[in-house]
Short mmCIF file of C-alpha atoms and ligand atoms in Angstrom, two decimals:
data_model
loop_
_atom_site.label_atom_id
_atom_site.label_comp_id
_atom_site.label_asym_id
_atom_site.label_seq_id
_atom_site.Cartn_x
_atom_site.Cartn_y
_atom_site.Cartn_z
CA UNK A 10 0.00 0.00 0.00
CA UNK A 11 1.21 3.79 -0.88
CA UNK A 12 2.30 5.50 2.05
CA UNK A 13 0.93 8.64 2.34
CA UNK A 14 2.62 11.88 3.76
CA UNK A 15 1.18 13.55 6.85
CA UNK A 16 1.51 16.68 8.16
CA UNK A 17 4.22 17.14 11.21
CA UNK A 18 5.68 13.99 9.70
CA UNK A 19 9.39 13.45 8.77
CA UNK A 20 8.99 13.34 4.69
CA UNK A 21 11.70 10.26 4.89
CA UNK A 22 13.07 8.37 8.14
CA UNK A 23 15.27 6.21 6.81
CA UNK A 24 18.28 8.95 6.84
CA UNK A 25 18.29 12.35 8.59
CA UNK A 26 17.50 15.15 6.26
CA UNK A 27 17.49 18.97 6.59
CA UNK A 28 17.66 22.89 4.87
CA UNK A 29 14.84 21.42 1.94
CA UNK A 30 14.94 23.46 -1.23
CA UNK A 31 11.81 22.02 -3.03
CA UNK A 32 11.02 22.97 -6.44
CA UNK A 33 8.60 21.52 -9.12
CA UNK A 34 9.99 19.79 -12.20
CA UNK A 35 8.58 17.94 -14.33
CA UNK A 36 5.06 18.15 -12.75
CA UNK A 37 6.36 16.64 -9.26
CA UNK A 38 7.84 18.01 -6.37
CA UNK A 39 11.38 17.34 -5.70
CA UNK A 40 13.23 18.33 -2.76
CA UNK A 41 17.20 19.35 -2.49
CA UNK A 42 18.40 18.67 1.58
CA UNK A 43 21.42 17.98 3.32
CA UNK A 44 22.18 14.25 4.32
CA UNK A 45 22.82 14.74 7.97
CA UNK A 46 24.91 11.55 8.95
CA UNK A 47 23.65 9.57 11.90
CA UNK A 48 26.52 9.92 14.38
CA UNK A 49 26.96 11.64 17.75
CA UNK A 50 28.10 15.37 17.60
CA UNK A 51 28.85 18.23 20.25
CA UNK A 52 27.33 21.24 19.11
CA UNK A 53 29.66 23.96 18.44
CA UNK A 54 29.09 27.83 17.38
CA UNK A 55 31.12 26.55 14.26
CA UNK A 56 28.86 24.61 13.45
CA UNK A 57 31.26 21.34 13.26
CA UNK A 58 28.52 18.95 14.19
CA UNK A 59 27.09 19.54 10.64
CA UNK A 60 29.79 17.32 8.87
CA UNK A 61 27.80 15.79 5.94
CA UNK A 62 29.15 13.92 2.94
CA UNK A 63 26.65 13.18 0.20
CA UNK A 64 23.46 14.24 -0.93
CA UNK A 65 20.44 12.92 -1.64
CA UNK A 66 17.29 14.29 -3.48
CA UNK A 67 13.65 13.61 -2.96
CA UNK A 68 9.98 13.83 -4.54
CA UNK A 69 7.04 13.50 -4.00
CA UNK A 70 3.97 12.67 -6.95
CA UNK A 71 1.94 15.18 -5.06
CA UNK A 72 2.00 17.21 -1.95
CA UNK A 73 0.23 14.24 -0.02
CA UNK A 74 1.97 11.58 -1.51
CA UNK A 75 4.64 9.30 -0.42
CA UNK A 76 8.26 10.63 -0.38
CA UNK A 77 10.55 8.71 -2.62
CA UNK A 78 14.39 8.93 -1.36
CA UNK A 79 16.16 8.41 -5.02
CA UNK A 80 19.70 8.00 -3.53
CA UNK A 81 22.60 9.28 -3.69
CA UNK A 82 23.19 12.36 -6.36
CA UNK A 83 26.54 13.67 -5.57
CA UNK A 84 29.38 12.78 -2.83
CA UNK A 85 32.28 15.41 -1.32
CA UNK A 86 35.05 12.46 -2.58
CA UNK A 87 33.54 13.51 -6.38
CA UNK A 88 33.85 17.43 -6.07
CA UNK A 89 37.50 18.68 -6.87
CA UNK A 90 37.82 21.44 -4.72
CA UNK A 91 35.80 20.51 -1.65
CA UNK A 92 36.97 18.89 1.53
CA UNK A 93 34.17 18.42 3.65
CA UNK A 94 30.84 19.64 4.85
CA UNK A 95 28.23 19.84 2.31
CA UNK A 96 25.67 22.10 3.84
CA UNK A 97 22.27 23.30 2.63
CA UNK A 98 21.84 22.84 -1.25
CA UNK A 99 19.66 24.45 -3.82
CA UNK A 100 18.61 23.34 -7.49
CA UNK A 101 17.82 24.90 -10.80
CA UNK A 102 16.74 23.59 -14.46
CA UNK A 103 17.45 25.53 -17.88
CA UNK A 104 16.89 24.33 -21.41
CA UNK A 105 16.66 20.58 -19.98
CA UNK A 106 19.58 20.49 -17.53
CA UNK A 107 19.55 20.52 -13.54
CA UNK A 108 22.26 22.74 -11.46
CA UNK A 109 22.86 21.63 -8.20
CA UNK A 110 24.38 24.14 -6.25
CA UNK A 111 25.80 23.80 -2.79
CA UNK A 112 28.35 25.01 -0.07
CA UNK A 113 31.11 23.31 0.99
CA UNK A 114 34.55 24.01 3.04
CA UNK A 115 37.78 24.36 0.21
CA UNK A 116 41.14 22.39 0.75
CA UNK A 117 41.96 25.77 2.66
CA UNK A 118 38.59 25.55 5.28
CA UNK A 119 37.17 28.28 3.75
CA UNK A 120 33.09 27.74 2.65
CA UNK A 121 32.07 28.36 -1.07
CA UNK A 122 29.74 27.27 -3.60
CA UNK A 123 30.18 25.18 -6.15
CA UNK A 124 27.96 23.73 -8.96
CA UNK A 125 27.09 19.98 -10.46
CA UNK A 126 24.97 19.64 -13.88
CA UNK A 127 23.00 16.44 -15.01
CA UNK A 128 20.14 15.30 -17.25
CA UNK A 129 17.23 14.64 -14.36
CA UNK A 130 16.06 16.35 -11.32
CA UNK A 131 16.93 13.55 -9.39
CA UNK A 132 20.71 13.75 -10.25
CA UNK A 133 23.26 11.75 -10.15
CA UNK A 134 25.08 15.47 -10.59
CA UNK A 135 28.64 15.84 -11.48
CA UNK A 136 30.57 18.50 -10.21
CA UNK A 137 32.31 21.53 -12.15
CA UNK A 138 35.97 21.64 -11.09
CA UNK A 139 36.03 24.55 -9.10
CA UNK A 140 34.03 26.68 -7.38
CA UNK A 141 31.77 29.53 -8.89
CA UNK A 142 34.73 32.17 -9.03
CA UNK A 143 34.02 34.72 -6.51
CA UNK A 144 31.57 32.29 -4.58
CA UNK A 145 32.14 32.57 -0.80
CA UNK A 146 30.06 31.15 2.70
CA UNK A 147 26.92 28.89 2.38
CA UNK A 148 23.22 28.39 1.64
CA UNK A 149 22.64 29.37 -1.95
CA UNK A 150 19.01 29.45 -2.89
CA UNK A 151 18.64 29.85 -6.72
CA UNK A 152 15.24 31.69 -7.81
CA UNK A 153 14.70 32.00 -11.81
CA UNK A 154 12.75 35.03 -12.59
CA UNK A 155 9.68 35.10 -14.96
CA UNK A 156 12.46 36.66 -17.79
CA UNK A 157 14.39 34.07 -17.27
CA UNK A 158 17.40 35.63 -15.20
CA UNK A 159 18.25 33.61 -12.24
CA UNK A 160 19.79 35.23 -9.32
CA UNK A 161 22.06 33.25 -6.06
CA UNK A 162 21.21 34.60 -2.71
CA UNK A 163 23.79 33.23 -0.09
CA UNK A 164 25.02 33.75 3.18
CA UNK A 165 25.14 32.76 6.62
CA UNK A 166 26.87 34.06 10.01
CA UNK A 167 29.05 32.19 12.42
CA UNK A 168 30.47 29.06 11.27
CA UNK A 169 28.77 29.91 7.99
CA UNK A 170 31.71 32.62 7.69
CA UNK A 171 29.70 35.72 6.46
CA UNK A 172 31.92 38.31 8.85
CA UNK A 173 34.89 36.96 7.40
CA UNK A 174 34.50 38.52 4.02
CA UNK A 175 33.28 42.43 5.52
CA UNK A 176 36.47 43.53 3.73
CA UNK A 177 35.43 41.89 0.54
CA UNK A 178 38.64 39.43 0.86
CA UNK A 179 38.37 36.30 3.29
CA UNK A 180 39.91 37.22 7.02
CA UNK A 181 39.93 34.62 9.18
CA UNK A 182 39.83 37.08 12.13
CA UNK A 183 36.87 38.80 10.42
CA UNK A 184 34.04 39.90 12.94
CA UNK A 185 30.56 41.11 12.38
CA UNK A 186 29.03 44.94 13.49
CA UNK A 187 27.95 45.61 16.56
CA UNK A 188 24.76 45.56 18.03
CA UNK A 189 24.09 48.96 17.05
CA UNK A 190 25.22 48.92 13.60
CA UNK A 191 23.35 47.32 10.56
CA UNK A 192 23.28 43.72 10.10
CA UNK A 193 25.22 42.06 7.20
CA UNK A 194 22.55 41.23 4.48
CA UNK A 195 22.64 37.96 2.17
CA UNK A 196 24.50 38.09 -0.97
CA UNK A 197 23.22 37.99 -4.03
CA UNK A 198 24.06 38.01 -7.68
CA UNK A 199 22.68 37.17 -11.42
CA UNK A 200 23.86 33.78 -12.72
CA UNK A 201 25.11 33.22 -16.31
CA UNK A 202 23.47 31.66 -18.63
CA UNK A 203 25.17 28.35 -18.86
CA UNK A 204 24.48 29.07 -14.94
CA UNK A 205 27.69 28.02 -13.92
CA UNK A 206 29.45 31.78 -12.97
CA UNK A 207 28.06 35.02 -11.50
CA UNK A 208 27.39 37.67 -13.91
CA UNK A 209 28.96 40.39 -11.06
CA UNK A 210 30.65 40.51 -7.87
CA UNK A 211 27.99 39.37 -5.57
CA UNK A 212 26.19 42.88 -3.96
CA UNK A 213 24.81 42.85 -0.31
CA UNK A 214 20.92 43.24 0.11
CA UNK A 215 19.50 45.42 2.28
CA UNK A 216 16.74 44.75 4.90
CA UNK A 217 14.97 47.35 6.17
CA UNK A 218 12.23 48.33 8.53
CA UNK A 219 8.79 50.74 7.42
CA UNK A 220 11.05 53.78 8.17
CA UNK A 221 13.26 52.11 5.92
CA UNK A 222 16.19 51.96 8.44
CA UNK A 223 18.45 49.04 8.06
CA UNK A 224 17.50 46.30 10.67
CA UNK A 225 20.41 46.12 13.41
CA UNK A 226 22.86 43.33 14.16
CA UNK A 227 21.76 43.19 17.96
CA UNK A 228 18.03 43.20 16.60
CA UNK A 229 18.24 39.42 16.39
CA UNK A 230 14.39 38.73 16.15
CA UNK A 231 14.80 40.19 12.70
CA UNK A 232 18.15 40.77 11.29
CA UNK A 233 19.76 38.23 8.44
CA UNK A 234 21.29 34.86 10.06
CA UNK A 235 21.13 32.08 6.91
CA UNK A 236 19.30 30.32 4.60
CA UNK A 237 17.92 32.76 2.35
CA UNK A 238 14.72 32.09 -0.05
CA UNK A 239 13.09 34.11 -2.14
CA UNK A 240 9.76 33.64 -4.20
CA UNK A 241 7.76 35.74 -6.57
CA UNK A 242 3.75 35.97 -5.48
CA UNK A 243 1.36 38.54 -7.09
CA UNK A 244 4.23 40.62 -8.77
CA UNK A 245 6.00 40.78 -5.62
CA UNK A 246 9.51 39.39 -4.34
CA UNK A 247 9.68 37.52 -0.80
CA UNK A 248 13.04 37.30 0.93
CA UNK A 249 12.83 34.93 3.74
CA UNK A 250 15.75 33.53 5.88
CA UNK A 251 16.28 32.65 9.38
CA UNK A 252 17.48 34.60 12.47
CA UNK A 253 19.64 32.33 13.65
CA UNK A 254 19.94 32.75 17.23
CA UNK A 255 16.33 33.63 17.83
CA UNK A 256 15.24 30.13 15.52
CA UNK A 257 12.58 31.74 13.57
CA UNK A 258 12.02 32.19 9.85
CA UNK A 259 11.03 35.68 8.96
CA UNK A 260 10.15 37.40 6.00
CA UNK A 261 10.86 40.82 4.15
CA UNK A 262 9.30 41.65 0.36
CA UNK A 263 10.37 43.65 -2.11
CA UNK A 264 9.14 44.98 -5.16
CA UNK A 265 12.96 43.70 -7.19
CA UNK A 266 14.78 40.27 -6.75
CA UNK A 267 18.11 42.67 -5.63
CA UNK A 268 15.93 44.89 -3.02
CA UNK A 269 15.73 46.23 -1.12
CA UNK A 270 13.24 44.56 1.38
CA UNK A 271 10.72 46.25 4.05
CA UNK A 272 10.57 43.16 6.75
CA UNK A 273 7.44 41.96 7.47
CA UNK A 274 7.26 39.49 10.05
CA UNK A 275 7.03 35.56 11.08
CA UNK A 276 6.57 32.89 8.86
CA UNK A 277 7.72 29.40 11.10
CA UNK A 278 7.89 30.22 14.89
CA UNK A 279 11.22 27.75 16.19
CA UNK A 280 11.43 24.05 15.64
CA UNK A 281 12.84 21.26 17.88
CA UNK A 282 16.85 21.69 17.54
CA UNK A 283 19.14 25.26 17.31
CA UNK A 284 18.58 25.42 13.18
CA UNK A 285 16.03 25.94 11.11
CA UNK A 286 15.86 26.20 7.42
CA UNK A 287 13.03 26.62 5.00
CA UNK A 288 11.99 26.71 1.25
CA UNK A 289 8.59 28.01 -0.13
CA UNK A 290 7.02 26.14 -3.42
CA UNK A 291 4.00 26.37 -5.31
CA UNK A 292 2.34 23.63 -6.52
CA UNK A 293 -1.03 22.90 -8.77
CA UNK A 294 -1.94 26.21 -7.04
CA UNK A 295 -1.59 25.58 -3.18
CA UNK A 296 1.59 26.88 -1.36
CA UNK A 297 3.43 24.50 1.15
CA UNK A 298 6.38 25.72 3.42
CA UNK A 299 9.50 22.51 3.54
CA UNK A 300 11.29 22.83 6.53
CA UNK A 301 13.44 20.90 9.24
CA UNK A 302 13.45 19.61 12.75
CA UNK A 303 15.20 17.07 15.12
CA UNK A 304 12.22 15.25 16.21
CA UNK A 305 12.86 12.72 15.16
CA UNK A 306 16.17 12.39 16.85
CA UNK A 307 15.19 13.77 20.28
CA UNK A 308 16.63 16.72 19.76
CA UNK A 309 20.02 15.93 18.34
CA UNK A 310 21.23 19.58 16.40
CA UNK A 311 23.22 17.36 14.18
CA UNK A 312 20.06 14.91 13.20
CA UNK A 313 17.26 16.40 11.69
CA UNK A 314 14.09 15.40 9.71
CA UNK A 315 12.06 17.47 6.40
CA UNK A 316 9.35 18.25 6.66
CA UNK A 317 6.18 20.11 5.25
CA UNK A 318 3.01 22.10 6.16
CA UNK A 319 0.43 23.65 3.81
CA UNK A 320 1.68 27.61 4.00
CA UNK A 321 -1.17 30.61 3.11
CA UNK A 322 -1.47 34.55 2.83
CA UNK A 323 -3.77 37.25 3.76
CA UNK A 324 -5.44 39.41 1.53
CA UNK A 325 -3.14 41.81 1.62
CA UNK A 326 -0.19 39.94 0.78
CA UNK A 327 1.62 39.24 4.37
CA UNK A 328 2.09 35.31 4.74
CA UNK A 329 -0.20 33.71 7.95
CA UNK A 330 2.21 32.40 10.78
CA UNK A 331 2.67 28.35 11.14
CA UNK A 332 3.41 26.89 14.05
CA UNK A 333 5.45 24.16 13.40
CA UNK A 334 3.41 22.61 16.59
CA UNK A 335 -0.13 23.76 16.13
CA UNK A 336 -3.32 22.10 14.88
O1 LIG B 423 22.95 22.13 7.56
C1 LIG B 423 24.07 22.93 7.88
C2 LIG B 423 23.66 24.32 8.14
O2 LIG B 423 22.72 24.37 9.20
C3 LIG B 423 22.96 25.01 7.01
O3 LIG B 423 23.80 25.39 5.97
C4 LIG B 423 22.31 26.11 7.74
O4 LIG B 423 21.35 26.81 7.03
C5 LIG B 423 21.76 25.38 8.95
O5 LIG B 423 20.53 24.78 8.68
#
């Protein structure tokens, strides 16, 4: 019999999952996480309990159908340039051909983002050389605009290495601005159109409050931590990412993919476990937020579990609060 997918529900528990990018190709719903391994970790601020290998994608027929785990699409012993940790990954198509993008630590420790091509959604992927020149920290989340041009938005503080690259060259001894200064944004830039380079130096976008002040680093209910995502809905652009040390994913729109964006509020109040990580997909005309927690685990940071829950807006545009939790 078809096992179907419930609400609240790990998508898969067979492996450890987390940080879903789902997109639909092909008429189906196919979702890009990290492979957390199932081994014991201290949590760090570095985030070394996060030491995945491999990736593996997902789909599902439908939004309430069973979640098919179709192996594994690309290991770290197959990319060139990477030595370990393959964080939160993202996934385009053009003309035919899938991108898999994702962040991983150099032969040097230092995070960047790298691409693999192949024929299906599902992978396997195989892995450009290098890294996207100019490419730097984690979480890239790939959004394809209705002409066509697809943009990267990246980022992410603390072990992610965001602070480290202020100067605009890596500093190992980087820090971020104080509490009372603005808060580094994401990154962003426009892809090529082989989508395998960045048309520009990646800019920072800016995140601002209805004055239109620049949220503030110590403001950490709102200000920029990882795991960017951005969708279009009714003409308009949604940046959401999460804060980090406050665990919520929060939400600021825009009226251009490169901002800048008026914050707006709460989309996922926290999960079980210090991260979470989101992605927001249309499909056959409902909206469903992906996301992850370590339920499944008991709580283990390093073990967590997709999952999904039917996301919807108000009239005016502002997206309705889930509680990961709730009824
Ligand atoms: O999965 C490793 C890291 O944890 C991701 O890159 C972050 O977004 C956080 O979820």
């Amino acid at each position: 019999m078809t096992q179907r997918t419930k609400r609240g529900e790990p998508l898969v528990k067979h492996i450890y999952t987390a940080d879903p990018s789902a997109h639909v190709f092909e008429g189906k719903i196919y979702i890009y996480p990290s492979h957390d391994l199932d081994n014991e970790r201290e949590s760090n601020d570095n985030g070394d309990q996060y030491d995945m290998e491999d990736y593996h994608v997902l789909s599902m027929e439908d939004a309430d159908a069973e979640c098919v785990d179709h192996g594994e699409a690309l290991h770290v012993k197959d990319v060139p340039w990477a030595s370990k940790q393959m964080w939160a990954p993202d996934a385009a198509s053009r003309d035919g051909k899938y991108y898999l993008f994702f962040p991983a630590r150099d032969h040097e420790d230092v995070f960047r983002i790298g691409v693999a091509t192949g024929s299906r959604p599902e992978g396997p992927f195989a892995a450009e050389p290098n890294y996207i020149p100019g490419s730097f920290s984690i979480d890239p989340a790939v959004f394809v605009d209705d002409d066509g041009q697809a943009y990267m938005y990246f980022g992410g503080l603390w072990g992610g290495q965001l602070e480290k690259w202020r100067t605009g060259e890596y500093d190992a001894a980087g820090e971020g601005p104080g509490a009372d200064e603005p808060a580094l944004g994401p990154r962003a830039a426009r892809l090529s159109d082989d989508m395998l380079t960045f048309r520009e130096q990646p800019g920072e976008i800016e995140i601002v409050d209805d004055a239109g002040n620049p949220i503030l680093a110590g403001d950490e209910e709102r200000r920029y931590f990882e795991g960017p995502w951005m969708h279009e809905y009714n003409g308009r652009y949604y940046l959401s990412y999460s804060t980090g040390t406050t665990h919520q994913i929060v939400y600021a729109i825009g009226d251009n993919p490169l901002g800048p964006f008026v914050f707006q509020g709460t989309i996922l109040t926290p999960v079980l476990g210090w991260t979470t990580h989101h992605s927001i997909v249309q499909f056959q005309d409902e909206w469903y937020l992906f996301y992850h927690d370590s339920s499944l685990s008991g709580g283990a940071d390093n073990k967590r579990s997709v999952k999904m829950a039917e996301l919807s807006y108000n009239e005016d545009g502002t997206i309705r609060t889930i509680d990961p939790y709730g009824e």
